[in-house]
Coordinates of C-alpha atoms and ligand atoms in Angstrom, one line a residue:
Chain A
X10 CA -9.9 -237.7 -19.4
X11 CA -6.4 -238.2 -21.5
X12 CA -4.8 -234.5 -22.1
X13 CA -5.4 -235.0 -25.6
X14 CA -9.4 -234.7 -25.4
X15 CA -9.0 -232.5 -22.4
X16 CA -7.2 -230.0 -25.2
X17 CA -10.1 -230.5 -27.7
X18 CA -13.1 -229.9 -25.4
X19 CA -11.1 -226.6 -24.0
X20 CA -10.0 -224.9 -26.8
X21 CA -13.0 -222.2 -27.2
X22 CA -12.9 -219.2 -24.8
X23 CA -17.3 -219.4 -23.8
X24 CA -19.3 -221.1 -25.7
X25 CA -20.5 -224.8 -26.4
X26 CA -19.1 -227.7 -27.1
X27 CA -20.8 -230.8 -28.5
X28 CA -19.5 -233.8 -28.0
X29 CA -20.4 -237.3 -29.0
X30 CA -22.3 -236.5 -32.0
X31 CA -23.1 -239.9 -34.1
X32 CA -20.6 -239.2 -36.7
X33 CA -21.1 -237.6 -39.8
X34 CA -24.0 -235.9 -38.2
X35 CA -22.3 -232.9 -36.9
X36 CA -23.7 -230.9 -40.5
X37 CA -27.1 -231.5 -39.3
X38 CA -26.4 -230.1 -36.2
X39 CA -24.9 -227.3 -37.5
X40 CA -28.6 -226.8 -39.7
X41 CA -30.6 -227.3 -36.4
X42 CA -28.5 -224.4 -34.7
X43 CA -29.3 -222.2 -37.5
X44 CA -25.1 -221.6 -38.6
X45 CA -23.8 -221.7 -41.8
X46 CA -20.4 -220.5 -41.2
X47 CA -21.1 -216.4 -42.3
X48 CA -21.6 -215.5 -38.4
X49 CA -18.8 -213.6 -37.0
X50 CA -17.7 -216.5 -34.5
X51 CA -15.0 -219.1 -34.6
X52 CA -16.8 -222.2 -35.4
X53 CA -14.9 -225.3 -35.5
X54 CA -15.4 -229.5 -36.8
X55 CA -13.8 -232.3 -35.8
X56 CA -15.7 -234.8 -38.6
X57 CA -15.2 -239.1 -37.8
X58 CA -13.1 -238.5 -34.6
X59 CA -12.1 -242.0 -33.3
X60 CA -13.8 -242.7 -30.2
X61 CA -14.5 -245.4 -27.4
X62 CA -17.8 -245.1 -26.6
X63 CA -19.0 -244.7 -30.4
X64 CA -16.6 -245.8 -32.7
X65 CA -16.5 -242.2 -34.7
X66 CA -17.9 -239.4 -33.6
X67 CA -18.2 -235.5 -34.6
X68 CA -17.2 -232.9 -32.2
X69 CA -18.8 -229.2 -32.7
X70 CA -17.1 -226.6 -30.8
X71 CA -19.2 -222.7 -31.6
X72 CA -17.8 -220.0 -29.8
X73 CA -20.7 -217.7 -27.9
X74 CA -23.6 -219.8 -28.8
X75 CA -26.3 -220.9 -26.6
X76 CA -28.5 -223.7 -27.7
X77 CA -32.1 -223.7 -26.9
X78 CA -34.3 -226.2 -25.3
X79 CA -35.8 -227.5 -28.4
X80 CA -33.0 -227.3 -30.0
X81 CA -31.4 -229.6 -28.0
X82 CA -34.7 -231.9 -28.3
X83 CA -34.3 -232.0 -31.9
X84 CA -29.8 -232.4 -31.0
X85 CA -31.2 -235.5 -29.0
X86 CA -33.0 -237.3 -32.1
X87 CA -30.1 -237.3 -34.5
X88 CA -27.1 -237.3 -31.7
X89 CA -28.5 -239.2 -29.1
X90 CA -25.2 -239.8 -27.2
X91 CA -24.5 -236.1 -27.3
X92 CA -23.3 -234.3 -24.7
X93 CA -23.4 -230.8 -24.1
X94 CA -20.2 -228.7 -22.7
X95 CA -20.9 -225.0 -21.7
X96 CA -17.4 -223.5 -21.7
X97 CA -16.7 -220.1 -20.0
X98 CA -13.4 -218.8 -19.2
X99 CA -11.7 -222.1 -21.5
X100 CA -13.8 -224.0 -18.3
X101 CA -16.2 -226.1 -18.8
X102 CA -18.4 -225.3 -16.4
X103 CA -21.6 -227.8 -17.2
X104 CA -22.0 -230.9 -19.1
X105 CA -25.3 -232.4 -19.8
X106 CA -25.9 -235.6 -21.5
X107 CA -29.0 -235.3 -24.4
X108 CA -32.5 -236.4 -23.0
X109 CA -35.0 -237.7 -25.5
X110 CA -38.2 -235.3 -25.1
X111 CA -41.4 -236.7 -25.5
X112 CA -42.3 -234.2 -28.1
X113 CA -40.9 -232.2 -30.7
X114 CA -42.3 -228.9 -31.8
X115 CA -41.6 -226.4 -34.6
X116 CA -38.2 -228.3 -35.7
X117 CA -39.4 -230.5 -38.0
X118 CA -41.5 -230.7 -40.9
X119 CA -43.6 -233.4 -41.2
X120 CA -42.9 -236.0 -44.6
X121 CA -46.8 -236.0 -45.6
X122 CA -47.0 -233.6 -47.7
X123 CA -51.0 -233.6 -48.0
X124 CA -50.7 -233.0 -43.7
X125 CA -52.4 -229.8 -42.6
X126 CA -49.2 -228.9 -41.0
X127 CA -47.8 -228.4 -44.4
X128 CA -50.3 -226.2 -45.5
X129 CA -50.5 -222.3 -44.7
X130 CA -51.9 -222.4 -41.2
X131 CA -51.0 -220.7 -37.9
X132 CA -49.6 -223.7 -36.5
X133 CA -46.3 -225.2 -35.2
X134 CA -45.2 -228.9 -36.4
X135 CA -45.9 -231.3 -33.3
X136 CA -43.9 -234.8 -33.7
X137 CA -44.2 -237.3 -30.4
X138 CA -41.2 -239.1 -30.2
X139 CA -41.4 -243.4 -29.9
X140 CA -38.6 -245.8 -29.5
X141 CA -37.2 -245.6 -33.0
X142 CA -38.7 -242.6 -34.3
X143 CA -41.1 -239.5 -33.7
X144 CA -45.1 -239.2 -34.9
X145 CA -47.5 -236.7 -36.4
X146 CA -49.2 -235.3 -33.9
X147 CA -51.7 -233.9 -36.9
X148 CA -51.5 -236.9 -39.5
X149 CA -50.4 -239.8 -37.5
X150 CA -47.3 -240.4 -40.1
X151 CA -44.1 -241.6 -38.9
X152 CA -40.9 -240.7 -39.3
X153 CA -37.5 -243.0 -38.9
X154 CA -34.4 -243.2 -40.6
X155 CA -34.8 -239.8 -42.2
X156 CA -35.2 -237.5 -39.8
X157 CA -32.5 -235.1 -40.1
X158 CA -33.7 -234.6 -43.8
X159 CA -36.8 -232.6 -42.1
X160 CA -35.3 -230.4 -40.3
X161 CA -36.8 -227.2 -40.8
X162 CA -35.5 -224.1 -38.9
Chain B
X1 CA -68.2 -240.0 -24.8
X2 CA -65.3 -238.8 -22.7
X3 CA -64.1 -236.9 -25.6
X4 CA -65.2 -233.2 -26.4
X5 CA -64.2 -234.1 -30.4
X6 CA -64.2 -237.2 -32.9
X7 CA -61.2 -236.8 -34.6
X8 CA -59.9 -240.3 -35.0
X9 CA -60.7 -243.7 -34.4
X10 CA -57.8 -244.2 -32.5
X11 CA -59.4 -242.0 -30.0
X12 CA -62.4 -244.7 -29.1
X13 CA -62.4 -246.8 -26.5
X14 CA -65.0 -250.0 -26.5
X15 CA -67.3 -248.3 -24.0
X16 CA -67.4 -245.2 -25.6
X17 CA -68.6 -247.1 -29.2
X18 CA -70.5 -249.5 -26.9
X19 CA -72.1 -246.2 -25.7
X20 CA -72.6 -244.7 -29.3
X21 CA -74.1 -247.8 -30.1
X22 CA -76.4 -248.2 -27.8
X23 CA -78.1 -245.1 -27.9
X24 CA -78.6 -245.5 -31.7
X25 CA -80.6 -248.7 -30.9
X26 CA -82.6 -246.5 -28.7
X27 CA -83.1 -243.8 -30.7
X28 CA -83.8 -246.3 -33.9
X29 CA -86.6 -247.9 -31.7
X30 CA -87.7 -244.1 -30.3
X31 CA -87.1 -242.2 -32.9
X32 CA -90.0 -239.2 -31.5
X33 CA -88.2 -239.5 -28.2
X34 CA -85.5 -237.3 -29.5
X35 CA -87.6 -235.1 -31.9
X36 CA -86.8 -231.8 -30.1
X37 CA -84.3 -232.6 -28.0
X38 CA -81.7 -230.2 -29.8
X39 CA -84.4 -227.6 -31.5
X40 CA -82.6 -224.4 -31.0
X41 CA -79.0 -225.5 -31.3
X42 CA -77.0 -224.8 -34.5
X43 CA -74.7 -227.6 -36.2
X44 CA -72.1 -226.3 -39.1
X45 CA -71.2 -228.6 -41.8
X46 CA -67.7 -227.5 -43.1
X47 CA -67.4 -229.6 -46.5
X48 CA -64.4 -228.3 -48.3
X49 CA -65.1 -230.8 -50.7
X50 CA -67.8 -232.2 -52.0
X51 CA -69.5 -235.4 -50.0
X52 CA -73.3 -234.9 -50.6
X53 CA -73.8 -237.8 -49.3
X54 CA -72.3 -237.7 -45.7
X55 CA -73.5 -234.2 -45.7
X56 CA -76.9 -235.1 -46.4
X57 CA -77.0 -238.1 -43.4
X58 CA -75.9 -235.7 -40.8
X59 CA -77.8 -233.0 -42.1
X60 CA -81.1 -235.1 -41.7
X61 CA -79.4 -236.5 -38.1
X62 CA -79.4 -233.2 -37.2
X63 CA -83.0 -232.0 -38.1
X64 CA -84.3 -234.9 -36.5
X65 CA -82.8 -234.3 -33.1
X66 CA -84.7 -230.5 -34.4
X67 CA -81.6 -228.7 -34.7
X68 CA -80.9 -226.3 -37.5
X69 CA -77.9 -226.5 -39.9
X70 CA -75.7 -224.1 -41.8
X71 CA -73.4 -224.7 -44.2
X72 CA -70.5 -222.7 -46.4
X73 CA -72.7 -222.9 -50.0
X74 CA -70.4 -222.8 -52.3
X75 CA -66.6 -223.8 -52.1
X76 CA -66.0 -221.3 -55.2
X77 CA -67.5 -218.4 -53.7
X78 CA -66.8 -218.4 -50.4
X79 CA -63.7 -216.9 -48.2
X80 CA -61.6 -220.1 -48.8
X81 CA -61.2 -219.3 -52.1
X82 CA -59.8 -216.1 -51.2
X83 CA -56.9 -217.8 -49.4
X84 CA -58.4 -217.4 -45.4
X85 CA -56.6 -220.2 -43.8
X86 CA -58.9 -223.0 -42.2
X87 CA -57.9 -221.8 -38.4
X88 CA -59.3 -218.2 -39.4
X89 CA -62.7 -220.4 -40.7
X90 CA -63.4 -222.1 -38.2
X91 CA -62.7 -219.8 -35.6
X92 CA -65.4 -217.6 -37.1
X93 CA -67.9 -220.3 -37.9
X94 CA -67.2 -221.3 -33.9
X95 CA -69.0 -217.9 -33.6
X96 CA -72.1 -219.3 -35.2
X97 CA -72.6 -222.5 -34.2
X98 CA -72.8 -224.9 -31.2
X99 CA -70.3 -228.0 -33.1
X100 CA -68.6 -228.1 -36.0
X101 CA -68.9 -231.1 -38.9
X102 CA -65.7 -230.9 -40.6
X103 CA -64.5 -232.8 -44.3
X104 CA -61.4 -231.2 -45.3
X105 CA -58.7 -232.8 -47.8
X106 CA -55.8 -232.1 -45.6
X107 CA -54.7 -234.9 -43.3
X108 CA -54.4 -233.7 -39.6
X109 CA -57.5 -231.1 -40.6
X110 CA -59.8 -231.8 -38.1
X111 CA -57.4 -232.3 -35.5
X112 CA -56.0 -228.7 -36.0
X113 CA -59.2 -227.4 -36.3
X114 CA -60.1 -228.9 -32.9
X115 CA -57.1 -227.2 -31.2
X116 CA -58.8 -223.5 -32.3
X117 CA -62.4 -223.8 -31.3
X118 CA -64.5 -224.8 -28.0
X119 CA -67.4 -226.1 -29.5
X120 CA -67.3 -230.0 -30.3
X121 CA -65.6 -231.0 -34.0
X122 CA -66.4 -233.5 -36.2
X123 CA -64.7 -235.2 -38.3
X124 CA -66.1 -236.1 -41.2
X125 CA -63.2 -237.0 -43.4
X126 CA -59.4 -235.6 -43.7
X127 CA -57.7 -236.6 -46.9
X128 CA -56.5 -239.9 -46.6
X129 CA -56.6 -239.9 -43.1
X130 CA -60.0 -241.0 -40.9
X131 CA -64.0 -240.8 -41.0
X132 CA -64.7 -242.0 -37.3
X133 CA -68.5 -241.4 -37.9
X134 CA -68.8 -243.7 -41.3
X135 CA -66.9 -245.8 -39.1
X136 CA -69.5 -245.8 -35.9
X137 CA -72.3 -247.0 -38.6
X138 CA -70.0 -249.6 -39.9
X139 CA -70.1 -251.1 -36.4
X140 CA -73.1 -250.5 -35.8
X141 CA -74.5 -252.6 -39.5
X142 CA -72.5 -255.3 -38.4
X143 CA -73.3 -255.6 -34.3
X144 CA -77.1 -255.9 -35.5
X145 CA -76.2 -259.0 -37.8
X146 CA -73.5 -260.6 -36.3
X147 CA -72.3 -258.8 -33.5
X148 CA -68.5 -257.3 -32.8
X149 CA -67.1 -260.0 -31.2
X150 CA -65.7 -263.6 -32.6
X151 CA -65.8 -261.7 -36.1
X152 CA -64.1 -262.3 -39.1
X153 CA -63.9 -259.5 -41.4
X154 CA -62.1 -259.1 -44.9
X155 CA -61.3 -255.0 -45.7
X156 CA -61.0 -255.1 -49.9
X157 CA -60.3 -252.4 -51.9
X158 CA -57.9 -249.3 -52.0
X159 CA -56.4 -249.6 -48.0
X160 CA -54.1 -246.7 -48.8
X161 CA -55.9 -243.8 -49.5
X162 CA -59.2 -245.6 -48.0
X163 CA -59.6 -243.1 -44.9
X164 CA -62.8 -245.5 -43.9
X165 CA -60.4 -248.7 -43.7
X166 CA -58.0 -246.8 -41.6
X167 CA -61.2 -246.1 -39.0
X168 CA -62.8 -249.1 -39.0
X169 CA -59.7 -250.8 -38.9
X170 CA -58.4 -248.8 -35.7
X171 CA -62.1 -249.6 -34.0
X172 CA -62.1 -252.9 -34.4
X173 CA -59.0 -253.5 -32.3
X174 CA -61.2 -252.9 -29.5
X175 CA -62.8 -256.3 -29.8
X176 CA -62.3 -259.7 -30.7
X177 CA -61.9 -259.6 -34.3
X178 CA -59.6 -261.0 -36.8
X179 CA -59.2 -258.5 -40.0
X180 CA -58.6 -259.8 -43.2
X181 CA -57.0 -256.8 -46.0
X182 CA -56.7 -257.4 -49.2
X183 CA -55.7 -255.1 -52.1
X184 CA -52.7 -255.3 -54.7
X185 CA -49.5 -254.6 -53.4
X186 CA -49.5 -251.1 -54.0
X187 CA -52.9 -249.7 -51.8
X188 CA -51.9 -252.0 -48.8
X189 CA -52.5 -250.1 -45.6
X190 CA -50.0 -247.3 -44.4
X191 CA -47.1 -248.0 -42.1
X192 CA -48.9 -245.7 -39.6
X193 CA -52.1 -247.7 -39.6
X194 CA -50.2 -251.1 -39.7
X195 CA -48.2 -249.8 -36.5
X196 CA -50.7 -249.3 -34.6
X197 CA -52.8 -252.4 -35.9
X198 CA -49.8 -254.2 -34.6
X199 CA -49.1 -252.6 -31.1
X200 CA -52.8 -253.2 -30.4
X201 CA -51.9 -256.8 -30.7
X202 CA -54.9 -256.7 -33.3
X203 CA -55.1 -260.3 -35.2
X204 CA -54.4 -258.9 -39.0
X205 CA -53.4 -260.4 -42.3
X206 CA -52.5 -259.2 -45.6
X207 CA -53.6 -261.1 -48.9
X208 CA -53.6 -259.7 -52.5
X209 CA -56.3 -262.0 -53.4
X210 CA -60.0 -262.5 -52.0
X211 CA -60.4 -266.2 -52.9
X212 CA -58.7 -268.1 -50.6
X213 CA -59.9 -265.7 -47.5
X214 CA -63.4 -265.6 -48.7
X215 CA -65.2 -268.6 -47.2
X216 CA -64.5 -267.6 -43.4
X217 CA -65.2 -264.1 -43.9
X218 CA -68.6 -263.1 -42.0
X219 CA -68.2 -259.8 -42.8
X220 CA -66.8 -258.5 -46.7
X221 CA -66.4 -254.9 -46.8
X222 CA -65.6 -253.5 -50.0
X223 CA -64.0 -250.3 -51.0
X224 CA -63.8 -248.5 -54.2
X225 CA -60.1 -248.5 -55.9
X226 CA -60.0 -244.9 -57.7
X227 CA -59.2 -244.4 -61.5
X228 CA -56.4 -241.2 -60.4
X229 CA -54.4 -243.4 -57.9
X230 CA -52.8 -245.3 -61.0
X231 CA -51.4 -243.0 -63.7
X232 CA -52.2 -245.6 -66.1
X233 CA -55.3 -246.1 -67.2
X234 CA -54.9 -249.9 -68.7
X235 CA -53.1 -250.8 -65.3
X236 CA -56.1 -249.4 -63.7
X237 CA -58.7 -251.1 -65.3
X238 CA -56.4 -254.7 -65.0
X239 CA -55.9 -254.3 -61.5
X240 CA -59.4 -252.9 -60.5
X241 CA -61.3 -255.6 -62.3
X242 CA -59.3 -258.4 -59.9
X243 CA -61.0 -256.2 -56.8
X244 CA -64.7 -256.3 -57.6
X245 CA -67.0 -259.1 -56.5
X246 CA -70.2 -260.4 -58.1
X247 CA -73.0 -262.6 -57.3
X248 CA -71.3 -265.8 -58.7
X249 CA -68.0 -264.7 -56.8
X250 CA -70.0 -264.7 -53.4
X251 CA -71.2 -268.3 -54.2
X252 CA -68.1 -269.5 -52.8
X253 CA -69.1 -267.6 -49.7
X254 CA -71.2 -268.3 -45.8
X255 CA -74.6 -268.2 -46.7
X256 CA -74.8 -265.6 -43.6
X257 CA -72.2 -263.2 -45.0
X258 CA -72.4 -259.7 -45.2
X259 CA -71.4 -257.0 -48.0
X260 CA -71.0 -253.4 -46.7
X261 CA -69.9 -250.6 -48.9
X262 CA -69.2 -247.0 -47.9
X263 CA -70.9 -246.0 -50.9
X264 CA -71.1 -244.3 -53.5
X265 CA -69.8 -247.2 -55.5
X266 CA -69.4 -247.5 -59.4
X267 CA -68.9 -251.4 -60.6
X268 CA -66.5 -253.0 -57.5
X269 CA -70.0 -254.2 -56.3
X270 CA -71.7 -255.6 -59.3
X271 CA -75.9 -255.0 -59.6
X272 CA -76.9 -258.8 -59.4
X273 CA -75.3 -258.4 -55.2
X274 CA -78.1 -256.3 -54.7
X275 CA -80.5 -258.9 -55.3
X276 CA -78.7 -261.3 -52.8
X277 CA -79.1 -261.9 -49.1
X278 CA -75.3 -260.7 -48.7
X279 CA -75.6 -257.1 -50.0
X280 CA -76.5 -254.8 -46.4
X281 CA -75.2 -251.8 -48.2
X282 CA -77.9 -249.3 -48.0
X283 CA -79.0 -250.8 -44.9
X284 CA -75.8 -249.9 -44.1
X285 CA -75.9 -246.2 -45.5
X286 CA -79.5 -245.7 -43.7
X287 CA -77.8 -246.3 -40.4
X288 CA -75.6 -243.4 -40.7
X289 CA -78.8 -241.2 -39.6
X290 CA -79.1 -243.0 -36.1
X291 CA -76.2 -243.4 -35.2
X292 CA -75.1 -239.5 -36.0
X293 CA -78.0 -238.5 -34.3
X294 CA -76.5 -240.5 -31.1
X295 CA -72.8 -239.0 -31.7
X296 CA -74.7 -235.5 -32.0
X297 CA -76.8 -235.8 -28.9
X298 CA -73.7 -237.3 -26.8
X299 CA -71.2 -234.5 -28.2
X300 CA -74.1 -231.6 -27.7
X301 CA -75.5 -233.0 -24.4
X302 CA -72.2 -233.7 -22.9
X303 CA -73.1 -236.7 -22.1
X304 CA -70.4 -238.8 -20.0
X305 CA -70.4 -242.5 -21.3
Ligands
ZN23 ZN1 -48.3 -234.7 -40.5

C-alpha cells in the first residue's frame, strides 16, 4: 500500500471507511446509509479518485458509523468492488470486501408501481438478486441499470 | 400438488399439471364420485374486483365437491372501502374459511397474501400479473384435442397486461411446445415474462402479424386488447381491428385448429367463428369447473402429486 493511500484510508479516528466505490456512486451510498451531511460527525468524499483496480473510484470515509448488514447488501449492488475499512484508534482493524446477498429486503422499492409492495401493507420490499440485476419477490419485475434510483430508506 | 398455494405459473412443475389434469379427466368422467367429498369445508372467494365469471366457475367447483362458499358482497360496502389493508382481510377471513380464492388488482397480491395465512390461497388473478387456474383449463382444452406435446400455439392479443398469457405461457415451458406471440409492438410480453421464457430455453417468437404464422398454428388463442390501454381512441380502434380474426381469416388455417378465448370477449372473435369447427371457446370456459374442482380437492385434501 503506497503512503499516499495509506494516509487516505487512515485519516478518521473510528469509524468506516469505504473504499472502492464504482465512481460517482459514493452519493448513493451516502442515501443508503441514511446521511445527509446535518449529523454532527466529520463525513468526508473523495469523488473520481484515480485508481488501478477501477479506473475512478469514490472513497467515503464517516467518522463513528457502523453500517448494517443490509446495508451493506444493498452497498454490494451499486459498489460491488467495495471494500469495507473499520477504523479504530486511526487503525484499521478489519477490511471486508462486499459479498452479493442473495436477497434484498426493505432497501429498495420495487419500480411496478401497480406491485402490492407499493401499496399500504404490512410488508417489507423482497428483491432476489440475479447476475445483472435483482427481482420482485411479489411481482416478478426486474430491476437493472437503475437500481440506485430505488433506494428507499 | 407439492405446493400449499397457486400463486404463479412459474411455480408448476409438469407432474404437478400432469396431476391437475388427470384428476379433472376423472372427475369429468365421475362427476358423483366427488359429490360430498368436501361437504362441510368452507371456500372464500376474495374478488376485489369484479370477475363474475371466474367467480361463478369456482363457485359451482366448489358446490359440487359439496362445499359451501362465502364471499365479501359488496366491494362498496365492505371493510376495504374503509382503508383495512389486504393483510388485515385476509387474516380475518383465514378465520372463516378452510382456503382462500383471491382476485386482487395489485401485482404480487396473492403472493403476499399467502405469506399471512395457513389455509391454501388461490390465485385468481393479480393485476397484470398471473391466473394459474384459467391457465390449468387452458391446458387442459388443449391436451383433450391435441395434446401438450409437439404443439404449436400462437398467443394474440394484448401480451402485456394479459395476466392469462403470462400463465399459460410460463406452463407451457414445461413441454414441448413452440409459442407463437403476436400483438403490436406496444402489448408485447414483459421483460419479466420474456426472461424467464428464455432461461427455460422455451422455443418463442415474436410477430406483429397473424398471417404469416397462422397456417402451423394448432392451437390460436386469442386475447382481448382493451379500449383504456391506448389513450387514443382512433389508435385503438386501428390497431385493435388488425388483432381480431373471423371465419374467412381462419380459412387460411389447419382444418384441425383450435380457437380458445379466455372470455368474456366483445368483437376480437367475430360471431360467424362460433359456427366453425375451430371455435372451442366455451368448451373451453366449461372446463374451468373440473378442473377447479381437481385444484380444490388436491389443495383441500393435501394430496401429494
Ligand atoms: Zn414488485
Amino acid at each position: 500500500m503506497s503512503p499516499d493511500r495509506e494516509l487516505r484510508v487512515s485519516k478518521i479516528r473510528n469509524g468506516t471507511v469505504i473504499d472502492h466505490i464504482t465512481g460517482g456512486q459514493s452519493l448513493n451510498v451516502l442515501a443508503i446509509l441514511g446521511i445527509d451531511g446535518s449529523e454532527e460527525f466529520s463525513l468526508s468524499i473523495g469523488m473520481n479518485v484515480p485508481s488501478d483496480r477501477l479506473g475512478r473510484k469514490d472513497i467515503l470515509k464517516v467518522e463513528g458509523r457502523e453500517l448494517s448488514q443490509s446495508e451493506v447488501d444493498v452497498l454490494s449492488l451499486i459498489a460491488p468492488e467495495a471494500t469495507i475499512n473499520i477504523v479504530r484508534d486511526y487503525e484499521v482493524v478489519e477490511k471486508n470486501r462486499v459479498e452479493r446477498p442473495t436477497e434484498v429486503v426493505g432497501v429498495l422499492s420495487c419500480p411496478n408501481r401497480n406491485c402490492i409492495s407499493n401499496d399500504d401493507e404490512p410488508v417489507e420490499t423482497r428483491f432476489a438478486v440475479m447476475d445483472d440485476g435483482v427481482r420482485c419477490d411479489y411481482c416478478s419485475e426486474i430491476l437493472r441499470d437503475r437500481i440506485a434510483e430505488h433506494i428507499d430508506v | 400438488m407439492r405446493q400449499d398455494h397457486l400463486i404463479t405459473a412459474t411455480q408448476l412443475s409438469r407432474p404437478d399439471i400432469e396431476a391437475v389434469l388427470d384428476r379433472a379427466r376423472e372427475i369429468d368422467g365421475s362427476r358423483e364420485a366427488f359429490e360430498q367429498r368436501y361437504s362441510g369445508s368452507v371456500l372464500a372467494l376474495c374478488f376485489f374486483e369484479p370477475s363474475t365469471r371466474t367467480k361463478m366457475s369456482f363457485e359451482t367447483a366448489a358446490k359440487r365437491l359439496g362445499a359451501e362458499t362465502i364471499d365479501m358482497g359488496s366491494i362498496e360496502s365492505s371493510s376495504v372501502k374503509k382503508g383495512e389493508s389486504l393483510a388485515d382481510t385476509v387474516r380475518v377471513i383465514e378465520g372463516y374459511a378452510d382456503a382462500l380464492v383471491l382476485r386482487h388488482p395489485s401485482e404480487g397480491s396473492a403472493k403476499m397474501a399467502s405469506e399471512f395465512v395457513d389455509v391454501p390461497v388461490i390465485n385468481a388473478g393479480d393485476g397484470a400479473g398471473q391466473h394459474p387456474s384459467q391457465t390449468l383449463l387452458d391446458l387442459h382444452t388443449i391436451r383433450e384435442r391435441h395434446g401438450l406435446d409437439d404443439l404449436t400455439i400462437g398467443i394474440m392479443g394484448d401480451l402485456k397486461y394479459g395476466r392469462t398469457v403470462h400463465s399459460l405461457a410460463s406452463a407451457l415451458t414445461n413441454f414441448d411446445a413452440t409459442q407463437h406471440f403476436i400483438s403490436p409492438e406496444s402489448l408485447r410480453l414483459p421483460r419479466s415474462v420474456r426472461f424467464d421464457l428464455h432461461e427455460s430455453g422455451a422455443q418463442v417468437r415474436e410477430h406483429t402479424e397473424l398471417d404469416a404464422v397462422l397456417p402451423e398454428l394448432d392451437v390460436l388463442y386469442v386475447t382481448r386488447i382493451q379500449r383504456e390501454r391506448f389513450p387514443d381512441e382512433n389508435e385503438y380502434h386501428q390497431i385493435a381491428g388488425e388483432y381480431r380474426i373471423d371465419a374467412d381469416t381462419l380459412s387460411a388455417a389447419d382444418p384441425d385448429l383450435t380457437v380458445m378465448h379466455p372470455l368474456p370477449r366483445v368483437d376480437e372473435i367475430a360471431a360467424d367463428v362460433d359456427e366453425t369447427s375451430h371455435a372451442r371457446y366455451f368448451e373451453q370456459a366449461h372446463n374451468g369447473v373440473p378442473v377447479r374442482m381437481a385444484l380444490l380437492d388436491m389443495l383441500l385434501g393435501g394430496d401429494a402429486a
